[in-house]
Amino acid sequence: DTEVTQTPKHLVMGMTNKKSLKCEQHMGHRAMYWYKQKAKKPPELMFVYSYEKLSINESVPSRFSPECPNSSLLNLHLHALQPEDSALYLCASSQAQGAEKLFFGSGTQLSVL
Amino acid sequence: KQEVTQIPAALSVPEGENLVLNCSFTDSAIYNLQWFRQDPGKGLTSLLLIQSSQREQTSGRLNASLDKSSGRSTLYIAASQPGDSATYLCAVSASGGSYIPTFGRGTSLIVHP
């Protein structure tokens, strides 16, 4: 299994909603990542978990809250988002942090109304 | 701070042409360089990974080269097909520190029949 699975594929939420994005991999990878991508722009790193500990937080607003319950799962909890947060949210994993091939999920297309 | 530039930003070619996509980076102290493919609204698929000690990697019709001293990599696509239409992104991981890849903005490729 060489897949990173993200759910849901699409999400529409209001600015007062609370929702969560989920990511799962069963490749035994010990590094997992959240990226945000706007149309026609490169992915921007948000968070990195290495061995289930938060390794990097790229000064992301607190309305985004990551969680790594175990080595296979990564969540991104969303609360009080703004319309400018609408984007494609990508999860990725690698054998180790940054040093290996990255495997990406197909993403969650998020729209904030 | 590493900066990654990809030229051209967009490319439209007839089927069967051989293509060269370019990626340049400002800091030659890299750990590895990856080329990705992204279809619209989808995640990224890793095509080739070149370690800093390597000069090139090949996979099928794809060949990627790396010249660290000049801060350049090229992705060569032989005998292009309409199915190759996608955005191609280059990502460079710096040596020392977090090893997190920095992405270029990509080259949007259309191969028409």
PDB file of C-alpha atoms in Angstrom:
ATOM      1  CA  ASP A   1       0.000   0.000   0.000  1.00  0.00           C
ATOM      2  CA  THR A   2       1.695   3.183  -1.209  1.00  0.00           C
ATOM      3  CA  GLU A   3      -1.253   5.494  -0.687  1.00  0.00           C
ATOM      4  CA  VAL A   4      -1.947   8.488   1.471  1.00  0.00           C
ATOM      5  CA  THR A   5      -5.699   8.738   1.952  1.00  0.00           C
ATOM      6  CA  GLN A   6      -7.388  12.037   2.714  1.00  0.00           C
ATOM      7  CA  THR A   7     -11.003  12.621   3.694  1.00  0.00           C
ATOM      8  CA  PRO A   8     -13.192  14.358   2.843  1.00  0.00           C
ATOM      9  CA  LYS A   9     -12.325  15.194  -0.776  1.00  0.00           C
ATOM     10  CA  HIS A  10     -14.453  18.334  -0.693  1.00  0.00           C
ATOM     11  CA  LEU A  11     -15.631  20.455   2.234  1.00  0.00           C
ATOM     12  CA  VAL A  12     -17.779  23.574   2.405  1.00  0.00           C
ATOM     13  CA  MET A  13     -18.008  25.280   5.768  1.00  0.00           C
ATOM     14  CA  GLY A  14     -19.190  28.506   7.289  1.00  0.00           C
ATOM     15  CA  MET A  15     -16.962  30.779   9.311  1.00  0.00           C
ATOM     16  CA  THR A  16     -18.471  29.602  12.603  1.00  0.00           C
ATOM     17  CA  ASN A  17     -18.220  25.867  11.895  1.00  0.00           C
ATOM     18  CA  LYS A  18     -15.793  23.357  13.365  1.00  0.00           C
ATOM     19  CA  LYS A  19     -14.599  20.611  11.038  1.00  0.00           C
ATOM     20  CA  SER A  20     -11.679  18.202  10.738  1.00  0.00           C
ATOM     21  CA  LEU A  21      -9.585  16.951   7.851  1.00  0.00           C
ATOM     22  CA  LYS A  22      -8.209  13.436   8.092  1.00  0.00           C
ATOM     23  CA  CYS A  23      -5.138  11.781   6.610  1.00  0.00           C
ATOM     24  CA  GLU A  24      -4.028   8.156   6.855  1.00  0.00           C
ATOM     25  CA  GLN A  25      -1.036   6.166   5.597  1.00  0.00           C
ATOM     26  CA  HIS A  26       0.034   2.570   6.166  1.00  0.00           C
ATOM     27  CA  MET A  27       3.535   2.700   4.711  1.00  0.00           C
ATOM     28  CA  GLY A  28       5.249   2.871   8.099  1.00  0.00           C
ATOM     29  CA  HIS A  29       6.320   6.447   7.432  1.00  0.00           C
ATOM     30  CA  ARG A  30       7.360   8.405  10.528  1.00  0.00           C
ATOM     31  CA  ALA A  31       7.009  11.928   9.108  1.00  0.00           C
ATOM     32  CA  MET A  32       3.689  13.462   8.113  1.00  0.00           C
ATOM     33  CA  TYR A  33       2.979  16.903   6.705  1.00  0.00           C
ATOM     34  CA  TRP A  34       0.159  19.351   6.103  1.00  0.00           C
ATOM     35  CA  TYR A  35       0.417  21.716   3.120  1.00  0.00           C
ATOM     36  CA  LYS A  36      -1.925  24.445   1.891  1.00  0.00           C
ATOM     37  CA  GLN A  37      -2.123  25.177  -1.823  1.00  0.00           C
ATOM     38  CA  LYS A  38      -3.883  28.066  -3.528  1.00  0.00           C
ATOM     39  CA  ALA A  39      -4.746  27.901  -7.230  1.00  0.00           C
ATOM     40  CA  LYS A  40      -1.715  28.170  -9.512  1.00  0.00           C
ATOM     41  CA  LYS A  41       0.642  28.474  -6.533  1.00  0.00           C
ATOM     42  CA  PRO A  42       3.111  25.967  -5.065  1.00  0.00           C
ATOM     43  CA  PRO A  43       2.218  24.081  -1.870  1.00  0.00           C
ATOM     44  CA  GLU A  44       2.989  25.992   1.337  1.00  0.00           C
ATOM     45  CA  LEU A  45       4.132  24.000   4.355  1.00  0.00           C
ATOM     46  CA  MET A  46       1.926  24.324   7.438  1.00  0.00           C
ATOM     47  CA  PHE A  47       2.975  21.599   9.900  1.00  0.00           C
ATOM     48  CA  VAL A  48       5.347  18.659  10.155  1.00  0.00           C
ATOM     49  CA  TYR A  49       5.052  15.751  12.572  1.00  0.00           C
ATOM     50  CA  SER A  50       8.091  13.559  13.101  1.00  0.00           C
ATOM     51  CA  TYR A  51       7.638  10.403  15.170  1.00  0.00           C
ATOM     52  CA  GLU A  52       4.220  11.710  16.243  1.00  0.00           C
ATOM     53  CA  LYS A  53       5.650  14.919  17.679  1.00  0.00           C
ATOM     54  CA  LEU A  54       5.088  18.342  16.164  1.00  0.00           C
ATOM     55  CA  SER A  55       8.393  19.205  14.553  1.00  0.00           C
ATOM     56  CA  ILE A  56       7.606  22.302  12.518  1.00  0.00           C
ATOM     57  CA  ASN A  57       4.836  24.884  12.780  1.00  0.00           C
ATOM     58  CA  GLU A  58       5.189  27.501  10.053  1.00  0.00           C
ATOM     59  CA  SER A  59       3.499  30.280  12.069  1.00  0.00           C
ATOM     60  CA  VAL A  60       0.071  29.031  11.103  1.00  0.00           C
ATOM     61  CA  PRO A  61      -2.933  30.830  12.703  1.00  0.00           C
ATOM     62  CA  SER A  62      -4.402  29.049  15.725  1.00  0.00           C
ATOM     63  CA  ARG A  63      -7.687  28.467  13.884  1.00  0.00           C
ATOM     64  CA  PHE A  64      -5.776  25.529  12.352  1.00  0.00           C
ATOM     65  CA  SER A  65      -4.949  22.868  14.944  1.00  0.00           C
ATOM     66  CA  PRO A  66      -3.031  19.708  13.937  1.00  0.00           C
ATOM     67  CA  GLU A  67      -3.175  16.398  15.756  1.00  0.00           C
ATOM     68  CA  CYS A  68      -1.259  13.147  15.288  1.00  0.00           C
ATOM     69  CA  PRO A  69      -3.095  10.418  17.259  1.00  0.00           C
ATOM     70  CA  ASN A  70      -0.715   7.672  16.095  1.00  0.00           C
ATOM     71  CA  SER A  71       1.953   6.997  13.504  1.00  0.00           C
ATOM     72  CA  SER A  72      -0.616   6.332  10.755  1.00  0.00           C
ATOM     73  CA  LEU A  73      -3.057   9.186  11.296  1.00  0.00           C
ATOM     74  CA  LEU A  74      -2.889  12.942  10.971  1.00  0.00           C
ATOM     75  CA  ASN A  75      -5.787  15.319  11.557  1.00  0.00           C
ATOM     76  CA  LEU A  76      -6.238  19.016  10.937  1.00  0.00           C
ATOM     77  CA  HIS A  77      -8.933  20.628  13.073  1.00  0.00           C
ATOM     78  CA  LEU A  78     -10.526  23.758  11.651  1.00  0.00           C
ATOM     79  CA  HIS A  79     -12.382  26.419  13.631  1.00  0.00           C
ATOM     80  CA  ALA A  80     -13.541  29.952  12.825  1.00  0.00           C
ATOM     81  CA  LEU A  81     -11.916  29.968   9.405  1.00  0.00           C
ATOM     82  CA  GLN A  82     -11.904  32.937   7.046  1.00  0.00           C
ATOM     83  CA  PRO A  83     -12.847  32.961   3.339  1.00  0.00           C
ATOM     84  CA  GLU A  84      -9.157  33.448   2.468  1.00  0.00           C
ATOM     85  CA  ASP A  85      -8.488  30.020   4.008  1.00  0.00           C
ATOM     86  CA  SER A  86     -10.254  28.428   1.052  1.00  0.00           C
ATOM     87  CA  ALA A  87      -7.650  26.242  -0.665  1.00  0.00           C
ATOM     88  CA  LEU A  88      -6.558  22.693  -1.409  1.00  0.00           C
ATOM     89  CA  TYR A  89      -5.183  21.095   1.758  1.00  0.00           C
ATOM     90  CA  LEU A  90      -2.649  18.374   1.093  1.00  0.00           C
ATOM     91  CA  CYS A  91      -1.306  15.728   3.420  1.00  0.00           C
ATOM     92  CA  ALA A  92       2.023  14.050   2.720  1.00  0.00           C
ATOM     93  CA  SER A  93       4.232  11.458   4.351  1.00  0.00           C
ATOM     94  CA  SER A  94       7.823  10.288   4.084  1.00  0.00           C
ATOM     95  CA  GLN A  95      10.032   7.654   5.656  1.00  0.00           C
ATOM     96  CA  ALA A  96      11.817  10.347   7.637  1.00  0.00           C
ATOM     97  CA  GLN A  97      11.474  14.123   7.890  1.00  0.00           C
ATOM     98  CA  GLY A  98      12.411  15.912   4.679  1.00  0.00           C
ATOM     99  CA  ALA A  99      15.143  13.523   3.619  1.00  0.00           C
ATOM    100  CA  GLU A 100      13.145  11.050   1.585  1.00  0.00           C
ATOM    101  CA  LYS A 101      10.611  10.805  -1.177  1.00  0.00           C
ATOM    102  CA  LEU A 102       7.335  12.539  -0.364  1.00  0.00           C
ATOM    103  CA  PHE A 103       4.028  10.764  -0.927  1.00  0.00           C
ATOM    104  CA  PHE A 104       1.006  13.057  -1.220  1.00  0.00           C
ATOM    105  CA  GLY A 105      -2.688  12.433  -0.752  1.00  0.00           C
ATOM    106  CA  SER A 106      -5.199  13.700  -3.299  1.00  0.00           C
ATOM    107  CA  GLY A 107      -6.149  16.596  -1.037  1.00  0.00           C
ATOM    108  CA  THR A 108      -9.249  18.188   0.470  1.00  0.00           C
ATOM    109  CA  GLN A 109     -10.703  21.104  -1.507  1.00  0.00           C
ATOM    110  CA  LEU A 110     -11.958  23.472   1.185  1.00  0.00           C
ATOM    111  CA  SER A 111     -14.351  26.354   0.615  1.00  0.00           C
ATOM    112  CA  VAL A 112     -15.118  28.759   3.464  1.00  0.00           C
ATOM    113  CA  LEU A 113     -18.262  30.818   2.999  1.00  0.00           C
TER     114      LEU A 113
ATOM    115  CA  LYS B   1      16.650  31.299   2.155  1.00  0.00           C
ATOM    116  CA  GLN B   2      16.378  28.848  -0.725  1.00  0.00           C
ATOM    117  CA  GLU B   3      14.508  30.155  -3.783  1.00  0.00           C
ATOM    118  CA  VAL B   4      13.359  27.825  -6.537  1.00  0.00           C
ATOM    119  CA  THR B   5      12.455  29.101 -10.002  1.00  0.00           C
ATOM    120  CA  GLN B   6      10.889  27.127 -12.822  1.00  0.00           C
ATOM    121  CA  ILE B   7      10.974  28.139 -16.458  1.00  0.00           C
ATOM    122  CA  PRO B   8       8.861  28.224 -18.529  1.00  0.00           C
ATOM    123  CA  ALA B   9       5.727  28.864 -16.480  1.00  0.00           C
ATOM    124  CA  ALA B  10       3.584  27.353 -19.224  1.00  0.00           C
ATOM    125  CA  LEU B  11       4.213  25.246 -22.289  1.00  0.00           C
ATOM    126  CA  SER B  12       1.928  24.007 -25.071  1.00  0.00           C
ATOM    127  CA  VAL B  13       3.315  21.497 -27.571  1.00  0.00           C
ATOM    128  CA  PRO B  14       2.074  18.995 -30.139  1.00  0.00           C
ATOM    129  CA  GLU B  15       2.182  15.320 -29.316  1.00  0.00           C
ATOM    130  CA  GLY B  16       5.503  13.574 -29.963  1.00  0.00           C
ATOM    131  CA  GLU B  17       7.832  16.441 -29.099  1.00  0.00           C
ATOM    132  CA  ASN B  18      10.752  16.022 -26.721  1.00  0.00           C
ATOM    133  CA  LEU B  19      10.548  18.554 -23.869  1.00  0.00           C
ATOM    134  CA  VAL B  20      12.903  20.168 -21.391  1.00  0.00           C
ATOM    135  CA  LEU B  21      11.606  21.748 -18.194  1.00  0.00           C
ATOM    136  CA  ASN B  22      13.991  23.825 -16.138  1.00  0.00           C
ATOM    137  CA  CYS B  23      14.414  24.328 -12.397  1.00  0.00           C
ATOM    138  CA  SER B  24      16.977  26.635 -10.783  1.00  0.00           C
ATOM    139  CA  PHE B  25      17.798  27.128  -7.110  1.00  0.00           C
ATOM    140  CA  THR B  26      19.825  29.723  -5.264  1.00  0.00           C
ATOM    141  CA  ASP B  27      21.538  27.669  -2.540  1.00  0.00           C
ATOM    142  CA  SER B  28      23.677  24.817  -3.894  1.00  0.00           C
ATOM    143  CA  ALA B  29      23.942  23.122  -0.473  1.00  0.00           C
ATOM    144  CA  ILE B  30      21.104  20.758  -1.204  1.00  0.00           C
ATOM    145  CA  TYR B  31      20.252  17.315   0.152  1.00  0.00           C
ATOM    146  CA  ASN B  32      18.020  16.192  -2.680  1.00  0.00           C
ATOM    147  CA  LEU B  33      15.778  17.432  -5.473  1.00  0.00           C
ATOM    148  CA  GLN B  34      12.425  15.987  -6.469  1.00  0.00           C
ATOM    149  CA  TRP B  35      10.259  16.411  -9.528  1.00  0.00           C
ATOM    150  CA  PHE B  36       6.505  16.072  -9.049  1.00  0.00           C
ATOM    151  CA  ARG B  37       3.503  15.965 -11.331  1.00  0.00           C
ATOM    152  CA  GLN B  38       0.164  17.502 -10.324  1.00  0.00           C
ATOM    153  CA  ASP B  39      -3.127  17.125 -12.161  1.00  0.00           C
ATOM    154  CA  PRO B  40      -5.728  19.916 -11.642  1.00  0.00           C
ATOM    155  CA  GLY B  41      -7.261  19.838  -8.155  1.00  0.00           C
ATOM    156  CA  LYS B  42      -5.285  16.731  -7.208  1.00  0.00           C
ATOM    157  CA  GLY B  43      -2.320  15.843  -5.051  1.00  0.00           C
ATOM    158  CA  LEU B  44       1.283  15.624  -6.164  1.00  0.00           C
ATOM    159  CA  THR B  45       2.883  12.483  -7.537  1.00  0.00           C
ATOM    160  CA  SER B  46       6.627  12.068  -7.117  1.00  0.00           C
ATOM    161  CA  LEU B  47       8.281  11.358 -10.467  1.00  0.00           C
ATOM    162  CA  LEU B  48      11.998  11.333  -9.736  1.00  0.00           C
ATOM    163  CA  LEU B  49      14.222  11.944  -6.710  1.00  0.00           C
ATOM    164  CA  ILE B  50      17.868  12.900  -7.194  1.00  0.00           C
ATOM    165  CA  GLN B  51      20.214  12.800  -4.213  1.00  0.00           C
ATOM    166  CA  SER B  52      22.859  15.525  -4.029  1.00  0.00           C
ATOM    167  CA  SER B  53      25.583  12.997  -4.877  1.00  0.00           C
ATOM    168  CA  GLN B  54      23.811  11.929  -8.086  1.00  0.00           C
ATOM    169  CA  ARG B  55      23.861  13.550 -11.529  1.00  0.00           C
ATOM    170  CA  GLU B  56      20.703  12.095 -13.019  1.00  0.00           C
ATOM    171  CA  GLN B  57      17.786   9.727 -12.604  1.00  0.00           C
ATOM    172  CA  THR B  58      15.664   8.027 -15.247  1.00  0.00           C
ATOM    173  CA  SER B  59      12.183   6.521 -15.225  1.00  0.00           C
ATOM    174  CA  GLY B  60      10.646   5.455 -18.501  1.00  0.00           C
ATOM    175  CA  ARG B  61      10.380   8.497 -20.779  1.00  0.00           C
ATOM    176  CA  LEU B  62      11.538  10.825 -18.005  1.00  0.00           C
ATOM    177  CA  ASN B  63      15.097  11.838 -17.262  1.00  0.00           C
ATOM    178  CA  ALA B  64      16.105  14.362 -14.607  1.00  0.00           C
ATOM    179  CA  SER B  65      19.584  15.824 -14.295  1.00  0.00           C
ATOM    180  CA  LEU B  66      21.180  17.788 -11.487  1.00  0.00           C
ATOM    181  CA  ASP B  67      24.053  20.279 -11.621  1.00  0.00           C
ATOM    182  CA  LYS B  68      24.572  21.522  -8.066  1.00  0.00           C
ATOM    183  CA  SER B  69      27.413  23.880  -8.909  1.00  0.00           C
ATOM    184  CA  SER B  70      25.240  25.881 -11.309  1.00  0.00           C
ATOM    185  CA  GLY B  71      22.072  25.453  -9.211  1.00  0.00           C
ATOM    186  CA  ARG B  72      20.095  23.786 -11.983  1.00  0.00           C
ATOM    187  CA  SER B  73      18.020  20.727 -12.717  1.00  0.00           C
ATOM    188  CA  THR B  74      16.260  19.755 -15.912  1.00  0.00           C
ATOM    189  CA  LEU B  75      13.414  17.333 -16.504  1.00  0.00           C
ATOM    190  CA  TYR B  76      13.490  15.803 -19.962  1.00  0.00           C
ATOM    191  CA  ILE B  77      10.288  14.235 -21.301  1.00  0.00           C
ATOM    192  CA  ALA B  78      10.736  12.126 -24.414  1.00  0.00           C
ATOM    193  CA  ALA B  79       8.026  11.633 -27.047  1.00  0.00           C
ATOM    194  CA  SER B  80       5.384  13.632 -25.182  1.00  0.00           C
ATOM    195  CA  GLN B  81       1.796  12.361 -25.044  1.00  0.00           C
ATOM    196  CA  PRO B  82      -1.529  14.084 -24.231  1.00  0.00           C
ATOM    197  CA  GLY B  83      -1.571  12.138 -20.950  1.00  0.00           C
ATOM    198  CA  ASP B  84       1.561  14.058 -19.914  1.00  0.00           C
ATOM    199  CA  SER B  85      -0.523  17.240 -19.634  1.00  0.00           C
ATOM    200  CA  ALA B  86      -0.204  18.433 -16.034  1.00  0.00           C
ATOM    201  CA  THR B  87       1.763  20.850 -13.865  1.00  0.00           C
ATOM    202  CA  TYR B  88       5.322  19.782 -13.098  1.00  0.00           C
ATOM    203  CA  LEU B  89       6.873  21.032  -9.848  1.00  0.00           C
ATOM    204  CA  CYS B  90      10.449  20.937  -8.672  1.00  0.00           C
ATOM    205  CA  ALA B  91      11.219  20.773  -4.933  1.00  0.00           C
ATOM    206  CA  VAL B  92      14.636  21.230  -3.322  1.00  0.00           C
ATOM    207  CA  SER B  93      15.586  20.021   0.160  1.00  0.00           C
ATOM    208  CA  ALA B  94      18.440  21.904   1.775  1.00  0.00           C
ATOM    209  CA  SER B  95      21.177  20.037   3.630  1.00  0.00           C
ATOM    210  CA  GLY B  96      21.537  20.838   7.304  1.00  0.00           C
ATOM    211  CA  GLY B  97      18.522  21.887   9.337  1.00  0.00           C
ATOM    212  CA  SER B  98      15.014  20.593   8.728  1.00  0.00           C
ATOM    213  CA  TYR B  99      15.474  19.150   5.195  1.00  0.00           C
ATOM    214  CA  ILE B 100      11.989  20.397   4.311  1.00  0.00           C
ATOM    215  CA  PRO B 101      11.592  20.834   0.537  1.00  0.00           C
ATOM    216  CA  THR B 102      11.070  24.236  -1.052  1.00  0.00           C
ATOM    217  CA  PHE B 103       8.789  24.133  -4.087  1.00  0.00           C
ATOM    218  CA  GLY B 104       8.969  26.059  -7.314  1.00  0.00           C
ATOM    219  CA  ARG B 105       5.779  27.486  -8.855  1.00  0.00           C
ATOM    220  CA  GLY B 106       5.684  24.786 -11.511  1.00  0.00           C
ATOM    221  CA  THR B 107       5.483  24.508 -15.285  1.00  0.00           C
ATOM    222  CA  SER B 108       1.990  23.979 -16.691  1.00  0.00           C
ATOM    223  CA  LEU B 109       2.267  21.617 -19.655  1.00  0.00           C
ATOM    224  CA  ILE B 110      -0.354  20.961 -22.327  1.00  0.00           C
ATOM    225  CA  VAL B 111       0.341  18.314 -24.954  1.00  0.00           C
ATOM    226  CA  HIS B 112      -2.235  18.460 -27.718  1.00  0.00           C
ATOM    227  CA  PRO B 113      -2.990  15.617 -30.139  1.00  0.00           C
TER     228      PRO B 113
END
